[in-house]
PDB file of C-alpha atoms in Angstrom:
ATOM      1  CA  MET A   1      30.425   8.377 -31.829  1.00 62.00           C
ATOM      2  CA  GLN A   2      33.864   8.693 -31.234  1.00 72.00           C
ATOM      3  CA  PHE A   3      34.361  11.143 -34.098  1.00 76.00           C
ATOM      4  CA  ILE A   4      31.619  13.427 -33.119  1.00 83.00           C
ATOM      5  CA  LYS A   5      31.632  13.458 -29.469  1.00 84.00           C
ATOM      6  CA  LYS A   6      34.618  16.261 -29.143  1.00 89.00           C
ATOM      7  CA  PRO A   7      32.900  18.460 -31.782  1.00 88.00           C
ATOM      8  CA  LEU A   8      29.357  17.966 -30.189  1.00 89.00           C
ATOM      9  CA  ALA A   9      30.981  18.733 -26.664  1.00 91.00           C
ATOM     10  CA  ASN A  10      32.564  21.885 -28.181  1.00 92.00           C
ATOM     11  CA  ILE A  11      29.062  22.954 -29.607  1.00 91.00           C
ATOM     12  CA  CYS A  12      27.280  22.190 -26.091  1.00 93.00           C
ATOM     13  CA  ASN A  13      30.071  24.372 -24.259  1.00 92.00           C
ATOM     14  CA  THR A  14      30.041  27.043 -26.630  1.00 94.00           C
ATOM     15  CA  SER A  15      26.119  27.283 -26.659  1.00 95.00           C
ATOM     16  CA  PHE A  16      26.098  27.562 -22.655  1.00 95.00           C
ATOM     17  CA  ALA A  17      29.232  29.847 -22.636  1.00 95.00           C
ATOM     18  CA  SER A  18      27.791  32.380 -25.030  1.00 95.00           C
ATOM     19  CA  GLY A  19      24.116  32.354 -24.061  1.00 96.00           C
ATOM     20  CA  THR A  20      22.863  31.429 -27.457  1.00 96.00           C
ATOM     21  CA  PHE A  21      21.145  28.211 -28.895  1.00 96.00           C
ATOM     22  CA  PRO A  22      22.049  27.156 -32.463  1.00 94.00           C
ATOM     23  CA  GLU A  23      19.844  28.584 -35.017  1.00 92.00           C
ATOM     24  CA  ILE A  24      19.889  25.617 -37.235  1.00 91.00           C
ATOM     25  CA  LEU A  25      18.526  23.581 -34.484  1.00 92.00           C
ATOM     26  CA  LYS A  26      15.398  25.945 -34.204  1.00 91.00           C
ATOM     27  CA  ILE A  27      13.857  24.578 -37.372  1.00 88.00           C
ATOM     28  CA  ALA A  28      11.009  22.117 -36.881  1.00 85.00           C
ATOM     29  CA  ILE A  29       8.539  20.235 -39.370  1.00 85.00           C
ATOM     30  CA  VAL A  30       5.137  19.829 -37.573  1.00 84.00           C
ATOM     31  CA  LYS A  31       3.080  16.739 -38.314  1.00 84.00           C
ATOM     32  CA  PRO A  32      -0.700  16.848 -37.410  1.00 84.00           C
ATOM     33  CA  LEU A  33      -1.498  13.540 -35.433  1.00 83.00           C
ATOM     34  CA  HIS A  34      -5.063  12.750 -35.278  1.00 83.00           C
ATOM     35  CA  LYS A  35      -6.378  12.569 -31.750  1.00 81.00           C
ATOM     36  CA  LYS A  36     -10.206  11.563 -32.102  1.00 81.00           C
ATOM     37  CA  GLY A  37     -13.525  12.575 -33.802  1.00 84.00           C
ATOM     38  CA  ASN A  38     -13.931  13.837 -37.062  1.00 87.00           C
ATOM     39  CA  THR A  39     -10.864  13.813 -39.173  1.00 80.00           C
ATOM     40  CA  GLY A  40     -11.890  17.018 -41.057  1.00 80.00           C
ATOM     41  CA  GLU A  41     -11.839  19.126 -37.795  1.00 84.00           C
ATOM     42  CA  VAL A  42      -8.612  20.857 -37.473  1.00 82.00           C
ATOM     43  CA  LYS A  43      -9.148  20.908 -33.479  1.00 77.00           C
ATOM     44  CA  ASN A  44      -9.065  17.170 -33.477  1.00 83.00           C
ATOM     45  CA  TYR A  45      -5.253  16.975 -34.383  1.00 83.00           C
ATOM     46  CA  ARG A  46      -2.353  17.339 -31.884  1.00 78.00           C
ATOM     47  CA  PRO A  47       0.818  19.061 -33.535  1.00 76.00           C
ATOM     48  CA  ILE A  48       3.859  16.910 -33.263  1.00 78.00           C
ATOM     49  CA  SER A  49       7.252  18.289 -34.444  1.00 76.00           C
ATOM     50  CA  PRO A  50      10.139  15.703 -34.273  1.00 79.00           C
ATOM     51  CA  LEU A  51      13.324  17.829 -33.435  1.00 81.00           C
ATOM     52  CA  SER A  52      17.038  17.063 -34.164  1.00 84.00           C
ATOM     53  CA  VAL A  53      18.894  14.583 -31.945  1.00 87.00           C
ATOM     54  CA  PHE A  54      21.521  17.216 -31.527  1.00 90.00           C
ATOM     55  CA  SER A  55      19.005  19.683 -30.230  1.00 91.00           C
ATOM     56  CA  LYS A  56      17.678  17.239 -27.584  1.00 91.00           C
ATOM     57  CA  ILE A  57      21.322  16.467 -26.452  1.00 94.00           C
ATOM     58  CA  ILE A  58      21.764  20.146 -25.647  1.00 95.00           C
ATOM     59  CA  GLU A  59      18.314  20.474 -23.990  1.00 95.00           C
ATOM     60  CA  LYS A  60      18.932  17.412 -21.964  1.00 95.00           C
ATOM     61  CA  LEU A  61      22.248  18.941 -20.389  1.00 96.00           C
ATOM     62  CA  MET A  62      20.338  22.263 -19.597  1.00 96.00           C
ATOM     63  CA  TYR A  63      17.292  20.404 -18.358  1.00 94.00           C
ATOM     64  CA  SER A  64      19.607  18.543 -15.810  1.00 94.00           C
ATOM     65  CA  ARG A  65      21.063  21.760 -14.659  1.00 95.00           C
ATOM     66  CA  LEU A  66      17.639  23.525 -14.559  1.00 95.00           C
ATOM     67  CA  MET A  67      15.916  20.640 -12.545  1.00 91.00           C
ATOM     68  CA  SER A  68      19.043  20.575 -10.088  1.00 92.00           C
ATOM     69  CA  PHE A  69      18.591  24.236  -9.445  1.00 94.00           C
ATOM     70  CA  LEU A  70      14.772  23.924  -9.063  1.00 90.00           C
ATOM     71  CA  THR A  71      15.001  21.163  -6.674  1.00 87.00           C
ATOM     72  CA  LYS A  72      17.938  22.466  -4.656  1.00 91.00           C
ATOM     73  CA  ASN A  73      15.773  25.805  -4.003  1.00 92.00           C
ATOM     74  CA  ASN A  74      12.396  24.114  -3.496  1.00 87.00           C
ATOM     75  CA  ILE A  75      10.795  26.401  -6.384  1.00 88.00           C
ATOM     76  CA  LEU A  76       8.545  23.942  -7.939  1.00 80.00           C
ATOM     77  CA  ASN A  77       5.260  23.344  -5.568  1.00 73.00           C
ATOM     78  CA  ASP A  78       5.575  19.597  -5.745  1.00 63.00           C
ATOM     79  CA  ASP A  79       2.726  19.340  -3.288  1.00 56.00           C
ATOM     80  CA  ILE A  80       0.370  20.575  -5.847  1.00 56.00           C
ATOM     81  CA  GLN A  81       2.082  20.036  -9.124  1.00 63.00           C
ATOM     82  CA  HIS A  82       2.485  16.082 -10.113  1.00 52.00           C
ATOM     83  CA  GLY A  83       3.626  16.361 -13.666  1.00 53.00           C
ATOM     84  CA  PHE A  84       7.270  15.746 -14.596  1.00 58.00           C
ATOM     85  CA  CYS A  85       8.557  16.167 -10.991  1.00 61.00           C
ATOM     86  CA  GLU A  86      10.748  13.316  -9.322  1.00 66.00           C
ATOM     87  CA  GLY A  87       8.751  11.053  -7.239  1.00 62.00           C
ATOM     88  CA  LYS A  88       5.455  12.225  -8.584  1.00 60.00           C
ATOM     89  CA  SER A  89       2.906  10.568 -11.072  1.00 67.00           C
ATOM     90  CA  THR A  90      -0.637  10.388 -11.955  1.00 70.00           C
ATOM     91  CA  GLU A  91      -1.050   8.023  -9.038  1.00 78.00           C
ATOM     92  CA  THR A  92       0.187  10.618  -6.512  1.00 76.00           C
ATOM     93  CA  ALA A  93      -2.169  13.123  -8.180  1.00 76.00           C
ATOM     94  CA  THR A  94      -5.462  11.127  -8.161  1.00 77.00           C
ATOM     95  CA  HIS A  95      -4.453  10.080  -4.239  1.00 79.00           C
ATOM     96  CA  ALA A  96      -4.186  13.704  -3.185  1.00 78.00           C
ATOM     97  CA  PHE A  97      -7.175  14.615  -5.235  1.00 80.00           C
ATOM     98  CA  LEU A  98      -9.305  11.664  -3.812  1.00 82.00           C
ATOM     99  CA  GLU A  99      -8.074  11.972  -0.144  1.00 83.00           C
ATOM    100  CA  ASN A 100      -9.384  15.818  -0.069  1.00 82.00           C
ATOM    101  CA  ILE A 101     -12.682  14.696  -1.389  1.00 83.00           C
ATOM    102  CA  GLN A 102     -13.206  11.928   1.247  1.00 85.00           C
ATOM    103  CA  LYS A 103     -12.269  14.200   4.060  1.00 84.00           C
ATOM    104  CA  ALA A 104     -14.870  16.824   2.959  1.00 82.00           C
ATOM    105  CA  ILE A 105     -17.558  13.932   2.564  1.00 82.00           C
ATOM    106  CA  GLU A 106     -16.707  12.787   5.975  1.00 84.00           C
ATOM    107  CA  LYS A 107     -16.869  16.142   7.577  1.00 83.00           C
ATOM    108  CA  LYS A 108     -20.225  16.705   5.660  1.00 83.00           C
ATOM    109  CA  ILE A 109     -18.555  19.775   3.950  1.00 84.00           C
ATOM    110  CA  ASN A 110     -19.979  20.871   0.508  1.00 86.00           C
ATOM    111  CA  LEU A 111     -17.461  20.092  -2.174  1.00 87.00           C
ATOM    112  CA  VAL A 112     -17.072  21.071  -5.852  1.00 89.00           C
ATOM    113  CA  GLY A 113     -14.455  20.093  -8.260  1.00 88.00           C
ATOM    114  CA  ILE A 114     -13.946  22.328 -11.462  1.00 89.00           C
ATOM    115  CA  PHE A 115     -11.974  20.427 -14.084  1.00 88.00           C
ATOM    116  CA  PHE A 116     -10.407  23.097 -16.533  1.00 87.00           C
ATOM    117  CA  ASP A 117      -9.271  22.161 -20.066  1.00 84.00           C
ATOM    118  CA  LEU A 118      -6.245  24.430 -21.353  1.00 84.00           C
ATOM    119  CA  SER A 119      -6.659  25.497 -24.998  1.00 79.00           C
ATOM    120  CA  LYS A 120      -3.108  24.574 -26.718  1.00 79.00           C
ATOM    121  CA  ALA A 121      -1.395  25.416 -23.474  1.00 80.00           C
ATOM    122  CA  TYR A 122       2.342  24.693 -24.763  1.00 82.00           C
ATOM    123  CA  ASP A 123       1.638  26.562 -28.029  1.00 85.00           C
ATOM    124  CA  VAL A 124       0.540  30.125 -26.496  1.00 87.00           C
ATOM    125  CA  LEU A 125       3.083  30.401 -23.534  1.00 92.00           C
ATOM    126  CA  ASP A 126       4.204  34.223 -23.816  1.00 95.00           C
ATOM    127  CA  HIS A 127       7.955  34.314 -24.167  1.00 96.00           C
ATOM    128  CA  LYS A 128       8.347  37.710 -22.236  1.00 96.00           C
ATOM    129  CA  ILE A 129       6.098  36.503 -19.464  1.00 96.00           C
ATOM    130  CA  LEU A 130       8.166  33.215 -19.110  1.00 96.00           C
ATOM    131  CA  LEU A 131      11.602  34.990 -19.211  1.00 97.00           C
ATOM    132  CA  PHE A 132      10.444  37.370 -16.644  1.00 97.00           C
ATOM    133  CA  LYS A 133       9.243  34.372 -14.409  1.00 96.00           C
ATOM    134  CA  LEU A 134      12.642  32.542 -14.829  1.00 97.00           C
ATOM    135  CA  ASP A 135      14.279  35.601 -13.653  1.00 97.00           C
ATOM    136  CA  ALA A 136      12.073  35.973 -10.836  1.00 96.00           C
ATOM    137  CA  TYR A 137      12.973  32.283  -9.828  1.00 95.00           C
ATOM    138  CA  GLY A 138      16.698  33.135 -10.054  1.00 96.00           C
ATOM    139  CA  ILE A 139      17.404  31.990 -13.419  1.00 96.00           C
ATOM    140  CA  ARG A 140      19.103  35.089 -14.563  1.00 96.00           C
ATOM    141  CA  GLY A 141      22.202  36.486 -16.653  1.00 96.00           C
ATOM    142  CA  LEU A 142      23.849  34.253 -19.117  1.00 97.00           C
ATOM    143  CA  VAL A 143      21.340  31.457 -18.550  1.00 97.00           C
ATOM    144  CA  ASN A 144      18.109  33.428 -18.969  1.00 97.00           C
ATOM    145  CA  GLN A 145      19.798  34.790 -22.246  1.00 97.00           C
ATOM    146  CA  TRP A 146      20.188  31.266 -23.236  1.00 97.00           C
ATOM    147  CA  PHE A 147      16.540  30.427 -22.669  1.00 97.00           C
ATOM    148  CA  LYS A 148      15.509  33.655 -24.713  1.00 96.00           C
ATOM    149  CA  SER A 149      17.730  32.507 -27.694  1.00 96.00           C
ATOM    150  CA  TYR A 150      16.428  28.999 -27.275  1.00 96.00           C
ATOM    151  CA  LEU A 151      12.862  30.234 -27.341  1.00 95.00           C
ATOM    152  CA  CYS A 152      12.830  33.041 -30.103  1.00 93.00           C
ATOM    153  CA  ASN A 153      13.254  32.918 -33.538  1.00 91.00           C
ATOM    154  CA  ARG A 154      12.075  29.423 -34.206  1.00 91.00           C
ATOM    155  CA  LYS A 155      10.629  28.537 -37.343  1.00 90.00           C
ATOM    156  CA  GLN A 156       8.294  25.680 -38.268  1.00 88.00           C
ATOM    157  CA  SER A 157       6.702  24.164 -41.431  1.00 89.00           C
ATOM    158  CA  VAL A 158       3.510  21.925 -41.520  1.00 89.00           C
ATOM    159  CA  GLU A 159       3.859  18.882 -43.508  1.00 88.00           C
ATOM    160  CA  ILE A 160       0.740  16.507 -44.285  1.00 86.00           C
ATOM    161  CA  ASN A 161       0.400  13.485 -46.230  1.00 81.00           C
ATOM    162  CA  TYR A 162      -2.754  13.094 -48.310  1.00 77.00           C
ATOM    163  CA  MET A 163      -4.184  10.088 -50.069  1.00 73.00           C
ATOM    164  CA  GLU A 164      -6.443  10.191 -53.028  1.00 71.00           C
ATOM    165  CA  ASN A 165      -9.459   7.843 -52.254  1.00 68.00           C
ATOM    166  CA  THR A 166      -9.780   6.651 -55.998  1.00 69.00           C
ATOM    167  CA  SER A 167      -6.131   6.491 -56.845  1.00 67.00           C
ATOM    168  CA  ARG A 168      -4.828   5.600 -53.595  1.00 70.00           C
ATOM    169  CA  ILE A 169      -1.575   7.550 -54.445  1.00 75.00           C
ATOM    170  CA  SER A 170      -0.209   9.356 -51.196  1.00 77.00           C
ATOM    171  CA  GLU A 171       1.319  12.976 -51.602  1.00 83.00           C
ATOM    172  CA  LYS A 172       3.243  15.046 -49.361  1.00 86.00           C
ATOM    173  CA  PHE A 173       2.413  18.750 -48.822  1.00 88.00           C
ATOM    174  CA  THR A 174       4.492  21.018 -46.979  1.00 89.00           C
ATOM    175  CA  SER A 175       3.971  24.810 -46.107  1.00 90.00           C
ATOM    176  CA  THR A 176       6.146  27.597 -46.150  1.00 91.00           C
ATOM    177  CA  PHE A 177       8.294  28.346 -43.031  1.00 89.00           C
ATOM    178  CA  LYS A 178       6.497  30.798 -40.339  1.00 90.00           C
ATOM    179  CA  GLU A 179       8.283  32.288 -37.203  1.00 88.00           C
ATOM    180  CA  MET A 180       6.746  30.969 -33.766  1.00 86.00           C
ATOM    181  CA  LYS A 181       5.775  33.970 -31.800  1.00 87.00           C
ATOM    182  CA  GLY A 182       5.052  32.189 -28.582  1.00 89.00           C
ATOM    183  CA  GLY A 183       4.812  28.915 -27.200  1.00 89.00           C
ATOM    184  CA  VAL A 184       7.728  26.151 -26.433  1.00 88.00           C
ATOM    185  CA  PRO A 185       8.385  23.296 -28.977  1.00 83.00           C
ATOM    186  CA  GLN A 186       6.128  20.429 -28.883  1.00 76.00           C
ATOM    187  CA  GLY A 187       8.251  17.092 -28.369  1.00 79.00           C
ATOM    188  CA  SER A 188      11.246  18.981 -26.964  1.00 87.00           C
ATOM    189  CA  VAL A 189      13.028  18.197 -23.779  1.00 90.00           C
ATOM    190  CA  LEU A 190      12.776  21.589 -21.910  1.00 93.00           C
ATOM    191  CA  GLY A 191       9.294  22.171 -22.967  1.00 90.00           C
ATOM    192  CA  PRO A 192       7.233  20.595 -19.878  1.00 87.00           C
ATOM    193  CA  ALA A 193       9.809  22.001 -17.365  1.00 90.00           C
ATOM    194  CA  LEU A 194       9.105  25.448 -18.759  1.00 93.00           C
ATOM    195  CA  PHE A 195       5.595  25.046 -18.744  1.00 90.00           C
ATOM    196  CA  LEU A 196       5.594  23.845 -15.022  1.00 88.00           C
ATOM    197  CA  LEU A 197       7.405  27.002 -14.227  1.00 92.00           C
ATOM    198  CA  TYR A 198       4.959  29.179 -16.327  1.00 93.00           C
ATOM    199  CA  ILE A 199       1.799  28.014 -14.102  1.00 89.00           C
ATOM    200  CA  ASN A 200       3.851  27.433 -10.893  1.00 90.00           C
ATOM    201  CA  ASP A 201       2.443  30.616  -9.499  1.00 90.00           C
ATOM    202  CA  LEU A 202      -1.313  29.679 -10.036  1.00 89.00           C
ATOM    203  CA  PRO A 203      -2.047  27.842  -6.771  1.00 86.00           C
ATOM    204  CA  ILE A 204      -0.704  30.877  -4.533  1.00 86.00           C
ATOM    205  CA  ASN A 205      -2.996  33.246  -6.361  1.00 87.00           C
ATOM    206  CA  ILE A 206      -6.073  31.046  -5.491  1.00 85.00           C
ATOM    207  CA  GLN A 207      -6.600  31.638  -1.689  1.00 82.00           C
ATOM    208  CA  ARG A 208      -9.943  30.101  -1.160  1.00 81.00           C
ATOM    209  CA  GLY A 209      -9.448  26.894  -3.380  1.00 80.00           C
ATOM    210  CA  ARG A 210      -7.252  23.573  -3.466  1.00 82.00           C
ATOM    211  CA  THR A 211      -5.226  23.100  -6.654  1.00 81.00           C
ATOM    212  CA  THR A 212      -4.230  19.950  -8.039  1.00 78.00           C
ATOM    213  CA  LEU A 213      -2.113  19.945 -11.086  1.00 76.00           C
ATOM    214  CA  PHE A 214      -0.453  17.492 -13.371  1.00 71.00           C
ATOM    215  CA  ASP A 215       1.305  19.183 -16.363  1.00 71.00           C
ATOM    216  CA  ASP A 216      -1.779  21.107 -18.075  1.00 73.00           C
ATOM    217  CA  ASP A 217      -4.433  19.204 -16.353  1.00 77.00           C
ATOM    218  CA  THR A 218      -5.737  21.739 -13.772  1.00 82.00           C
ATOM    219  CA  ASN A 219      -8.254  21.036 -11.128  1.00 85.00           C
ATOM    220  CA  ILE A 220      -9.619  23.316  -8.710  1.00 88.00           C
ATOM    221  CA  GLN A 221     -11.671  21.992  -5.681  1.00 88.00           C
ATOM    222  CA  ILE A 222     -13.614  24.590  -3.436  1.00 90.00           C
ATOM    223  CA  GLU A 223     -15.412  23.569  -0.139  1.00 87.00           C
ATOM    224  CA  ALA A 224     -17.416  25.291   2.274  1.00 87.00           C
ATOM    225  CA  THR A 225     -19.510  24.261   5.406  1.00 86.00           C
ATOM    226  CA  ASN A 226     -22.834  25.868   3.891  1.00 86.00           C
ATOM    227  CA  THR A 227     -24.402  26.715   0.779  1.00 86.00           C
ATOM    228  CA  ASN A 228     -23.793  30.740   1.203  1.00 89.00           C
ATOM    229  CA  MET A 229     -20.118  30.286   2.090  1.00 90.00           C
ATOM    230  CA  LEU A 230     -19.737  28.037  -0.787  1.00 89.00           C
ATOM    231  CA  ASN A 231     -21.187  30.651  -3.416  1.00 90.00           C
ATOM    232  CA  GLU A 232     -18.986  33.399  -2.015  1.00 92.00           C
ATOM    233  CA  ALA A 233     -15.856  31.114  -2.173  1.00 92.00           C
ATOM    234  CA  ILE A 234     -16.828  30.054  -5.988  1.00 92.00           C
ATOM    235  CA  LYS A 235     -17.178  33.797  -6.971  1.00 93.00           C
ATOM    236  CA  GLU A 236     -13.825  34.836  -5.343  1.00 93.00           C
ATOM    237  CA  VAL A 237     -12.084  31.788  -6.915  1.00 92.00           C
ATOM    238  CA  MET A 238     -13.644  32.475 -10.395  1.00 91.00           C
ATOM    239  CA  GLN A 239     -12.425  36.023  -9.927  1.00 93.00           C
ATOM    240  CA  GLN A 240      -8.923  35.197  -9.082  1.00 92.00           C
ATOM    241  CA  LEU A 241      -8.703  32.464 -11.776  1.00 91.00           C
ATOM    242  CA  SER A 242     -10.049  34.888 -14.409  1.00 92.00           C
ATOM    243  CA  SER A 243      -7.485  37.600 -13.585  1.00 93.00           C
ATOM    244  CA  TRP A 244      -4.535  35.193 -13.579  1.00 93.00           C
ATOM    245  CA  PHE A 245      -5.335  33.497 -16.752  1.00 91.00           C
ATOM    246  CA  ARG A 246      -5.875  36.810 -18.343  1.00 93.00           C
ATOM    247  CA  LEU A 247      -2.482  38.369 -17.274  1.00 95.00           C
ATOM    248  CA  ASN A 248      -0.932  35.094 -18.280  1.00 94.00           C
ATOM    249  CA  LYS A 249      -2.491  35.066 -21.704  1.00 93.00           C
ATOM    250  CA  LEU A 250      -3.581  31.610 -21.242  1.00 90.00           C
ATOM    251  CA  VAL A 251      -7.139  30.428 -22.878  1.00 87.00           C
ATOM    252  CA  ILE A 252      -9.535  28.212 -21.154  1.00 87.00           C
ATOM    253  CA  ASN A 253     -11.726  25.800 -23.316  1.00 86.00           C
ATOM    254  CA  LEU A 254     -15.004  26.224 -21.540  1.00 85.00           C
ATOM    255  CA  GLU A 255     -16.624  23.475 -24.102  1.00 85.00           C
ATOM    256  CA  LYS A 256     -14.488  21.034 -22.366  1.00 86.00           C
ATOM    257  CA  THR A 257     -14.477  22.477 -18.808  1.00 90.00           C
ATOM    258  CA  ILE A 258     -16.815  20.814 -16.354  1.00 89.00           C
ATOM    259  CA  VAL A 259     -17.764  20.799 -12.686  1.00 91.00           C
ATOM    260  CA  ILE A 260     -18.789  18.073 -10.481  1.00 89.00           C
ATOM    261  CA  SER A 261     -20.637  18.452  -7.163  1.00 88.00           C
ATOM    262  CA  PHE A 262     -19.273  15.646  -5.027  1.00 84.00           C
ATOM    263  CA  HIS A 263     -21.274  13.822  -2.512  1.00 80.00           C
ATOM    264  CA  ALA A 264     -21.508  10.664  -0.323  1.00 75.00           C
ATOM    265  CA  TRP A 265     -22.530   7.560  -2.271  1.00 65.00           C
ATOM    266  CA  GLN A 266     -25.611   7.055   0.245  1.00 56.00           C
ATOM    267  CA  ASN A 267     -26.959  10.573  -0.549  1.00 61.00           C
ATOM    268  CA  GLU A 268     -28.447  12.292  -3.548  1.00 60.00           C
ATOM    269  CA  SER A 269     -27.009  15.867  -3.714  1.00 61.00           C
ATOM    270  CA  ASN A 270     -28.745  18.779  -5.725  1.00 65.00           C
ATOM    271  CA  LEU A 271     -26.311  21.229  -4.562  1.00 77.00           C
ATOM    272  CA  LYS A 272     -25.089  22.720  -7.912  1.00 84.00           C
ATOM    273  CA  PRO A 273     -24.298  26.629  -7.410  1.00 85.00           C
ATOM    274  CA  GLU A 274     -23.917  28.690 -10.578  1.00 89.00           C
ATOM    275  CA  ILE A 275     -20.222  28.933 -11.733  1.00 90.00           C
ATOM    276  CA  VAL A 276     -19.414  31.481 -14.081  1.00 90.00           C
ATOM    277  CA  PHE A 277     -15.990  31.975 -15.771  1.00 88.00           C
ATOM    278  CA  GLN A 278     -15.377  34.984 -17.680  1.00 86.00           C
ATOM    279  CA  ASN A 279     -19.018  35.550 -18.338  1.00 86.00           C
ATOM    280  CA  MET A 280     -19.743  31.730 -19.266  1.00 87.00           C
ATOM    281  CA  ASP A 281     -21.413  29.233 -17.257  1.00 89.00           C
ATOM    282  CA  ILE A 282     -19.525  26.118 -16.520  1.00 90.00           C
ATOM    283  CA  LYS A 283     -21.706  22.930 -16.892  1.00 91.00           C
ATOM    284  CA  TYR A 284     -22.421  20.336 -14.354  1.00 89.00           C
ATOM    285  CA  LYS A 285     -21.595  16.507 -15.064  1.00 90.00           C
ATOM    286  CA  ASN A 286     -22.195  13.616 -13.231  1.00 87.00           C
ATOM    287  CA  GLU A 287     -19.038  12.041 -14.015  1.00 86.00           C
ATOM    288  CA  THR A 288     -15.733  12.696 -15.932  1.00 83.00           C
ATOM    289  CA  LYS A 289     -12.141  11.411 -16.551  1.00 82.00           C
ATOM    290  CA  PHE A 290      -9.230  12.693 -14.414  1.00 78.00           C
ATOM    291  CA  LEU A 291      -5.945  11.692 -15.732  1.00 75.00           C
ATOM    292  CA  ASP A 292      -6.299   7.716 -15.837  1.00 75.00           C
ATOM    293  CA  LEU A 293      -9.424   7.760 -13.203  1.00 80.00           C
ATOM    294  CA  TYR A 294     -12.900   7.826 -14.169  1.00 85.00           C
ATOM    295  CA  LEU A 295     -14.732   9.637 -11.442  1.00 83.00           C
ATOM    296  CA  THR A 296     -18.376   9.875 -10.452  1.00 85.00           C
ATOM    297  CA  GLU A 297     -20.086  12.538  -8.356  1.00 85.00           C
ATOM    298  CA  ASP A 298     -20.518   9.796  -5.597  1.00 82.00           C
ATOM    299  CA  ILE A 299     -16.752   8.597  -5.840  1.00 78.00           C
ATOM    300  CA  LYS A 300     -17.984   4.920  -6.636  1.00 78.00           C
TER     301      LYS A 300
END
């Protein structure tokens, strides 16, 4: 370590002083990791790209500076965003979520919770939009230039291992390198922080809904004292959400997006107003998994 710490420190300092990220560290080998379901379906795999340890050292230094700046200037809305924020966790997210439902039930207010599933959220972030948002938050000049260098001109190749059923011989296949047109690197240190900044303005664009975020887990709670007001609020929120997601070029997976109509366990609820997002109906369910918690419509 004593032989590389001075050259490494020089590389890090030069990177920050010049506003450039080393090109050699922007090359990644992507390996698909099976999540669940049919192994023949591409959508059932998560792309993992192990990055250079030297890349992560530079990223950690910038991450420390970035989070210090965000904390000092109260930029991240940590009342709503519970992912990758100091003092926040899945527990604080579920506590805030359940507390609001309990209050609504106690006051006999109608409440529906919409659980959105973002399609490949980290992979589709638009670089121009992200850099514009960084500038709006005060991350400008040389630092903004550094982030542009960090994001752009990245190349990746996909590597898979295949085992023949009969011979049981494992073979490795690698694709040609392709340039990434958007997104943040999977498995990177800075990726989660940049994603939080990308969606940080979502809650302020939803006037009549309460938002709970944990990384890319997005939940919107809509409540009203009567059915007519609830229908009006739902339509307004859906229009605002549709506009925000379209402008920010994020895609919702409507097959995995669901809605629950919450109610007290003593009562049965038939209140299930139609919820349409981008001309598609969102389906109601009686239960779902929210972070590490299994929820039922009667909160039992």
